[in-house]
Amino acid sequence: MFWIENSTRAEVTRVLDARLVEAARMVSSLVSKNQIALNRDGPAQITLSHDESYEHQQFCQIWSFTQGLVGRSNGAPRAQLVPADATGFRDVTRDGKDLRVYTIIDPDLGGQVTVGDSLAMRNRLVRDVIEGFLWPALVILPVMWGLIWFAISRGLAPLDRFARDLDARPSEDLRALPGTARQPREIRPLAGALDDLLARLAAARGREREFIAYAAHEMKTPLAGLKTQAHIARHAPDTDTREHALAAISTSVDRTDRMVRQLLDLAQVDSREARATSVELNGLLRQVLGDLAGLATRRGVTLELYSAPDAPTVEDDPLLLSLALRNLIENAVQASPDGAAIKVSVTTSGAALLVDIHDHGPGLPPEIAQQAGQKFVKGKGADANGSGLGLSIAHDALTRLSGTLSFEMRADGHHTRVDLPAA
Amino acid sequence: MRILVVEDDSILADGLRVGLGMAGFTADVVSCLEDARAALAGAEYRALVLDLMLPDGSGLDLLRELRAGRAGLPVLLLTARDQVEDRVAGLDAGADDYLGKPFDLDELAARLRALSRRSDGRAAAQISHAGLELDPGTRSAAFNGQPLKLSRREFAVLQALAERPGRVLAKSDLEDRLYGWDEEVESNAVEVHIHHLRAKLGRDFIETLRGIGYRLRPEETSPSRSASASS
């Protein structure tokens, strides 16, 4: 309020001061062009042509240094308002009225032209301006505020509903939001993006649930085997039966252990954020073969590595890559006849790398090879007590690495081929 | 009692063969549907223990085939998937019973005995005939109130004959029941068992029908207790 009055007053003062200057110059130029006849008998009558409401508020004196008052407008005081040598603005009081005057020296005339108006008028003007602005503002602003509030809340209502819907959702509800197509245009992209996110989350949750069900199911058969064999060992009528059961328990524990490891690997492959680093393939394979040496010895299988000559590297996630290779080679070991050799060779073709695993097992039936990506597809055969998990791990890991996996039965045996794209 | 087990996990399959054998069953084990079909075509089984997830398909397929053909064989499903809907699907496909893995071997044996006696139209777990009491669960026997010591094979022969009294069993039927695939059958093994049983139960307790087979003496001509005491 105070600020409004001050700034209004300053503005009014500036404008009216400018008009005083203008009026003074005008009068002075009229005098010099002799358009105001300054008679020697008394002050000339000067009309200041301004807008009416303001006109009679302005007055003017023409004061000659030699003859005194030589011209005045209506309403101008007869007394001298300013000292003879004064120029510019002044606030003076005459006849109990506060006046603001502007004086210029007119050399042609040999005197002063003083133009002024009343401060009371100025104050009224300020008040009028303030009232003319403020009262409407006081009425209009709340109305405006109400209108704006109403418009914004109406505009944001869909968002509020949206937020309420989301708040009310149970965490397991991952269905798409209802009526995305009916949402206002502004929030449709948001709703669409949320729907996409929900769909991705639902798919991930579904995969997780499927995996847990699968893992639980896969674990139950070996447990049933263990429980049955333990029962036999406890109630065996003779030593041979008991020994046989204990050996079966031992085998089953090893096998179950491998399965648990593979299930954990698979969960890791499916959920891991791949981090590519430079991997030296020969070294990685040496490590994998080292890990499998014990198993190979037990199965009477020899492992041979044919490294590429110039230590090729790939930009890949080392964990995913070693899991893929380990499971493929482990499968080859499991499938190999006693005394056979498995040859793992690395070759380069341009910048791409190729790992070939050559074994003498029966190979994969074509329908299995095609379904390699599906979990728990089992190879057939007495020794195929793997759950098909190894193949799933290799497939999933290589998919994450943009590598490819293929199987081929040739005259010299079975070949598993892993192609790794150029870094 | 000879049963067929269809289970592809080698450790569990071996456990079922040995463990059910200890419980008095003769169990043949196969690991896929194809072999199961061949086994069912080649021998007569009292019951079928069927795993659902097999390398060449679902056990439910075999179950539906069986029920579409000869209906009678009791089937017990073994499966790791024991959600209610899985059990319902299995039973509605024609299974008689259901066990979730891992299961207790004694319970499996008891359920197989129950299935078998139900398929014979009996409800009582004990078999009694003409003074003979057989308890397949404990494999204990009594004759005229006196405990009777029987070998595993003797018990099996007597049980086979007593399960449906009056029915004639050929020597080959008895051999089928007593011996699995992996056992050599002596050509006169059945005669030897019958001979031993007659020594324990009296000469005419088991009748021989020349060229047909054996059956138990019918109830109404059962001797007084004193007759058996004199033998």
JSON list of C-alpha atoms in Angstrom, two decimals, chain B residues 33-144:
[
{"chain": "B", "resi": 33, "resn": "LEU", "atom": "CA", "xyz": [6.72, -92.71, -21.19]},
{"chain": "B", "resi": 34, "resn": "GLU", "atom": "CA", "xyz": [7.90, -94.78, -24.13]},
{"chain": "B", "resi": 35, "resn": "ASP", "atom": "CA", "xyz": [9.45, -97.44, -21.89]},
{"chain": "B", "resi": 36, "resn": "ALA", "atom": "CA", "xyz": [6.41, -97.31, -19.61]},
{"chain": "B", "resi": 37, "resn": "ARG", "atom": "CA", "xyz": [4.09, -98.16, -22.49]},
{"chain": "B", "resi": 38, "resn": "ALA", "atom": "CA", "xyz": [6.31, -101.07, -23.47]},
{"chain": "B", "resi": 39, "resn": "ALA", "atom": "CA", "xyz": [6.42, -102.37, -19.88]},
{"chain": "B", "resi": 40, "resn": "LEU", "atom": "CA", "xyz": [2.64, -102.11, -19.45]},
{"chain": "B", "resi": 41, "resn": "ALA", "atom": "CA", "xyz": [2.14, -104.03, -22.67]},
{"chain": "B", "resi": 42, "resn": "GLY", "atom": "CA", "xyz": [4.53, -106.76, -21.57]},
{"chain": "B", "resi": 43, "resn": "ALA", "atom": "CA", "xyz": [3.53, -107.59, -18.01]},
{"chain": "B", "resi": 44, "resn": "GLU", "atom": "CA", "xyz": [0.65, -107.36, -15.59]},
{"chain": "B", "resi": 45, "resn": "TYR", "atom": "CA", "xyz": [1.10, -104.88, -12.76]},
{"chain": "B", "resi": 46, "resn": "ARG", "atom": "CA", "xyz": [-0.99, -104.40, -9.64]},
{"chain": "B", "resi": 47, "resn": "ALA", "atom": "CA", "xyz": [-0.30, -100.67, -9.57]},
{"chain": "B", "resi": 48, "resn": "LEU", "atom": "CA", "xyz": [1.51, -97.88, -11.35]},
{"chain": "B", "resi": 49, "resn": "VAL", "atom": "CA", "xyz": [3.62, -95.20, -9.64]},
{"chain": "B", "resi": 50, "resn": "LEU", "atom": "CA", "xyz": [3.83, -92.32, -12.09]},
{"chain": "B", "resi": 51, "resn": "ASP", "atom": "CA", "xyz": [5.94, -89.17, -12.06]},
{"chain": "B", "resi": 52, "resn": "LEU", "atom": "CA", "xyz": [4.41, -86.27, -13.93]},
{"chain": "B", "resi": 53, "resn": "MET", "atom": "CA", "xyz": [7.40, -84.48, -15.47]},
{"chain": "B", "resi": 54, "resn": "LEU", "atom": "CA", "xyz": [9.13, -86.92, -17.74]},
{"chain": "B", "resi": 55, "resn": "PRO", "atom": "CA", "xyz": [11.66, -86.30, -20.49]},
{"chain": "B", "resi": 56, "resn": "ASP", "atom": "CA", "xyz": [9.28, -87.29, -23.26]},
{"chain": "B", "resi": 57, "resn": "GLY", "atom": "CA", "xyz": [6.09, -85.74, -21.96]},
{"chain": "B", "resi": 58, "resn": "SER", "atom": "CA", "xyz": [3.70, -85.58, -19.04]},
{"chain": "B", "resi": 59, "resn": "GLY", "atom": "CA", "xyz": [2.65, -88.56, -16.98]},
{"chain": "B", "resi": 60, "resn": "LEU", "atom": "CA", "xyz": [-0.91, -87.28, -17.36]},
{"chain": "B", "resi": 61, "resn": "ASP", "atom": "CA", "xyz": [-0.81, -88.23, -21.06]},
{"chain": "B", "resi": 62, "resn": "LEU", "atom": "CA", "xyz": [-0.03, -91.85, -20.17]},
{"chain": "B", "resi": 63, "resn": "LEU", "atom": "CA", "xyz": [-2.72, -91.77, -17.48]},
{"chain": "B", "resi": 64, "resn": "ARG", "atom": "CA", "xyz": [-5.37, -90.60, -19.97]},
{"chain": "B", "resi": 65, "resn": "GLU", "atom": "CA", "xyz": [-4.28, -93.28, -22.46]},
{"chain": "B", "resi": 66, "resn": "LEU", "atom": "CA", "xyz": [-4.62, -95.95, -19.76]},
{"chain": "B", "resi": 67, "resn": "ARG", "atom": "CA", "xyz": [-8.05, -94.74, -18.68]},
{"chain": "B", "resi": 68, "resn": "ALA", "atom": "CA", "xyz": [-9.18, -94.55, -22.27]},
{"chain": "B", "resi": 69, "resn": "GLY", "atom": "CA", "xyz": [-8.07, -98.17, -22.75]},
{"chain": "B", "resi": 70, "resn": "ARG", "atom": "CA", "xyz": [-8.13, -100.67, -19.94]},
{"chain": "B", "resi": 71, "resn": "ALA", "atom": "CA", "xyz": [-9.45, -98.82, -17.00]},
{"chain": "B", "resi": 72, "resn": "GLY", "atom": "CA", "xyz": [-8.55, -100.94, -14.04]},
{"chain": "B", "resi": 73, "resn": "LEU", "atom": "CA", "xyz": [-4.89, -100.38, -13.08]},
{"chain": "B", "resi": 74, "resn": "PRO", "atom": "CA", "xyz": [-4.53, -98.34, -9.86]},
{"chain": "B", "resi": 75, "resn": "VAL", "atom": "CA", "xyz": [-2.34, -95.30, -10.47]},
{"chain": "B", "resi": 76, "resn": "LEU", "atom": "CA", "xyz": [-0.54, -93.22, -7.85]},
{"chain": "B", "resi": 77, "resn": "LEU", "atom": "CA", "xyz": [0.97, -89.93, -9.01]},
{"chain": "B", "resi": 78, "resn": "LEU", "atom": "CA", "xyz": [4.29, -88.72, -7.66]},
{"chain": "B", "resi": 79, "resn": "THR", "atom": "CA", "xyz": [5.08, -85.14, -8.32]},
{"chain": "B", "resi": 80, "resn": "ALA", "atom": "CA", "xyz": [6.96, -82.16, -7.06]},
{"chain": "B", "resi": 81, "resn": "ARG", "atom": "CA", "xyz": [4.14, -79.89, -8.14]},
{"chain": "B", "resi": 82, "resn": "ASP", "atom": "CA", "xyz": [1.63, -80.40, -5.39]},
{"chain": "B", "resi": 83, "resn": "GLN", "atom": "CA", "xyz": [-0.43, -77.28, -5.75]},
{"chain": "B", "resi": 84, "resn": "VAL", "atom": "CA", "xyz": [-4.13, -77.99, -5.27]},
{"chain": "B", "resi": 85, "resn": "GLU", "atom": "CA", "xyz": [-4.86, -77.46, -8.94]},
{"chain": "B", "resi": 86, "resn": "ASP", "atom": "CA", "xyz": [-2.14, -79.96, -9.89]},
{"chain": "B", "resi": 87, "resn": "ARG", "atom": "CA", "xyz": [-3.65, -82.55, -7.57]},
{"chain": "B", "resi": 88, "resn": "VAL", "atom": "CA", "xyz": [-7.13, -81.89, -8.92]},
{"chain": "B", "resi": 89, "resn": "ALA", "atom": "CA", "xyz": [-5.91, -82.16, -12.52]},
{"chain": "B", "resi": 90, "resn": "GLY", "atom": "CA", "xyz": [-4.16, -85.45, -11.70]},
{"chain": "B", "resi": 91, "resn": "LEU", "atom": "CA", "xyz": [-7.14, -86.98, -9.94]},
{"chain": "B", "resi": 92, "resn": "ASP", "atom": "CA", "xyz": [-9.54, -85.82, -12.63]},
{"chain": "B", "resi": 93, "resn": "ALA", "atom": "CA", "xyz": [-7.32, -87.35, -15.29]},
{"chain": "B", "resi": 94, "resn": "GLY", "atom": "CA", "xyz": [-7.96, -90.71, -13.63]},
{"chain": "B", "resi": 95, "resn": "ALA", "atom": "CA", "xyz": [-5.37, -91.03, -10.87]},
{"chain": "B", "resi": 96, "resn": "ASP", "atom": "CA", "xyz": [-6.40, -92.92, -7.74]},
{"chain": "B", "resi": 97, "resn": "ASP", "atom": "CA", "xyz": [-3.99, -91.27, -5.37]},
{"chain": "B", "resi": 98, "resn": "TYR", "atom": "CA", "xyz": [-1.36, -88.63, -5.13]},
{"chain": "B", "resi": 99, "resn": "LEU", "atom": "CA", "xyz": [1.89, -88.06, -3.23]},
{"chain": "B", "resi": 100, "resn": "GLY", "atom": "CA", "xyz": [3.96, -84.88, -3.27]},
{"chain": "B", "resi": 101, "resn": "LYS", "atom": "CA", "xyz": [7.74, -85.10, -3.29]},
{"chain": "B", "resi": 102, "resn": "PRO", "atom": "CA", "xyz": [9.56, -85.63, -1.06]},
{"chain": "B", "resi": 103, "resn": "PHE", "atom": "CA", "xyz": [7.44, -88.44, 0.37]},
{"chain": "B", "resi": 104, "resn": "ASP", "atom": "CA", "xyz": [7.91, -91.10, 2.99]},
{"chain": "B", "resi": 105, "resn": "LEU", "atom": "CA", "xyz": [8.60, -94.57, 1.62]},
{"chain": "B", "resi": 106, "resn": "ASP", "atom": "CA", "xyz": [6.42, -96.27, 4.23]},
{"chain": "B", "resi": 107, "resn": "GLU", "atom": "CA", "xyz": [3.52, -94.02, 3.31]},
{"chain": "B", "resi": 108, "resn": "LEU", "atom": "CA", "xyz": [3.98, -94.78, -0.37]},
{"chain": "B", "resi": 109, "resn": "ALA", "atom": "CA", "xyz": [3.97, -98.51, 0.38]},
{"chain": "B", "resi": 110, "resn": "ALA", "atom": "CA", "xyz": [0.85, -98.19, 2.54]},
{"chain": "B", "resi": 111, "resn": "ARG", "atom": "CA", "xyz": [-0.96, -96.22, -0.15]},
{"chain": "B", "resi": 112, "resn": "LEU", "atom": "CA", "xyz": [-0.02, -98.82, -2.76]},
{"chain": "B", "resi": 113, "resn": "ARG", "atom": "CA", "xyz": [-1.40, -101.59, -0.55]},
{"chain": "B", "resi": 114, "resn": "ALA", "atom": "CA", "xyz": [-4.60, -99.61, -0.08]},
{"chain": "B", "resi": 115, "resn": "LEU", "atom": "CA", "xyz": [-4.95, -99.04, -3.82]},
{"chain": "B", "resi": 116, "resn": "SER", "atom": "CA", "xyz": [-4.34, -102.69, -4.50]},
{"chain": "B", "resi": 117, "resn": "ARG", "atom": "CA", "xyz": [-6.91, -103.99, -2.03]},
{"chain": "B", "resi": 118, "resn": "ARG", "atom": "CA", "xyz": [-9.47, -101.46, -3.20]},
{"chain": "B", "resi": 119, "resn": "SER", "atom": "CA", "xyz": [-9.00, -102.66, -6.75]},
{"chain": "B", "resi": 120, "resn": "ASP", "atom": "CA", "xyz": [-9.65, -106.18, -5.46]},
{"chain": "B", "resi": 121, "resn": "GLY", "atom": "CA", "xyz": [-12.87, -104.87, -3.91]},
{"chain": "B", "resi": 122, "resn": "ARG", "atom": "CA", "xyz": [-11.62, -105.21, -0.35]},
{"chain": "B", "resi": 123, "resn": "ALA", "atom": "CA", "xyz": [-11.68, -102.54, 2.28]},
{"chain": "B", "resi": 124, "resn": "ALA", "atom": "CA", "xyz": [-9.95, -104.27, 5.19]},
{"chain": "B", "resi": 125, "resn": "ALA", "atom": "CA", "xyz": [-6.20, -104.03, 5.21]},
{"chain": "B", "resi": 126, "resn": "GLN", "atom": "CA", "xyz": [-5.89, -107.62, 6.48]},
{"chain": "B", "resi": 127, "resn": "ILE", "atom": "CA", "xyz": [-6.70, -110.52, 4.24]},
{"chain": "B", "resi": 128, "resn": "SER", "atom": "CA", "xyz": [-8.39, -113.44, 5.89]},
{"chain": "B", "resi": 129, "resn": "HIS", "atom": "CA", "xyz": [-9.38, -116.68, 4.29]},
{"chain": "B", "resi": 130, "resn": "ALA", "atom": "CA", "xyz": [-10.25, -120.02, 5.84]},
{"chain": "B", "resi": 131, "resn": "GLY", "atom": "CA", "xyz": [-8.39, -119.43, 9.05]},
{"chain": "B", "resi": 132, "resn": "LEU", "atom": "CA", "xyz": [-5.48, -117.69, 7.35]},
{"chain": "B", "resi": 133, "resn": "GLU", "atom": "CA", "xyz": [-4.76, -114.08, 8.39]},
{"chain": "B", "resi": 134, "resn": "LEU", "atom": "CA", "xyz": [-2.38, -112.00, 6.29]},
{"chain": "B", "resi": 135, "resn": "ASP", "atom": "CA", "xyz": [-1.34, -108.45, 7.09]},
{"chain": "B", "resi": 136, "resn": "PRO", "atom": "CA", "xyz": [0.44, -107.06, 4.01]},
{"chain": "B", "resi": 137, "resn": "GLY", "atom": "CA", "xyz": [1.42, -103.91, 5.93]},
{"chain": "B", "resi": 138, "resn": "THR", "atom": "CA", "xyz": [3.51, -105.74, 8.49]},
{"chain": "B", "resi": 139, "resn": "ARG", "atom": "CA", "xyz": [3.93, -108.87, 6.35]},
{"chain": "B", "resi": 140, "resn": "SER", "atom": "CA", "xyz": [2.89, -110.95, 9.32]},
{"chain": "B", "resi": 141, "resn": "ALA", "atom": "CA", "xyz": [0.72, -114.00, 8.98]},
{"chain": "B", "resi": 142, "resn": "ALA", "atom": "CA", "xyz": [-1.26, -116.22, 11.29]},
{"chain": "B", "resi": 143, "resn": "PHE", "atom": "CA", "xyz": [-3.00, -119.51, 10.67]},
{"chain": "B", "resi": 144, "resn": "ASN", "atom": "CA", "xyz": [-5.81, -120.60, 13.01]}
]
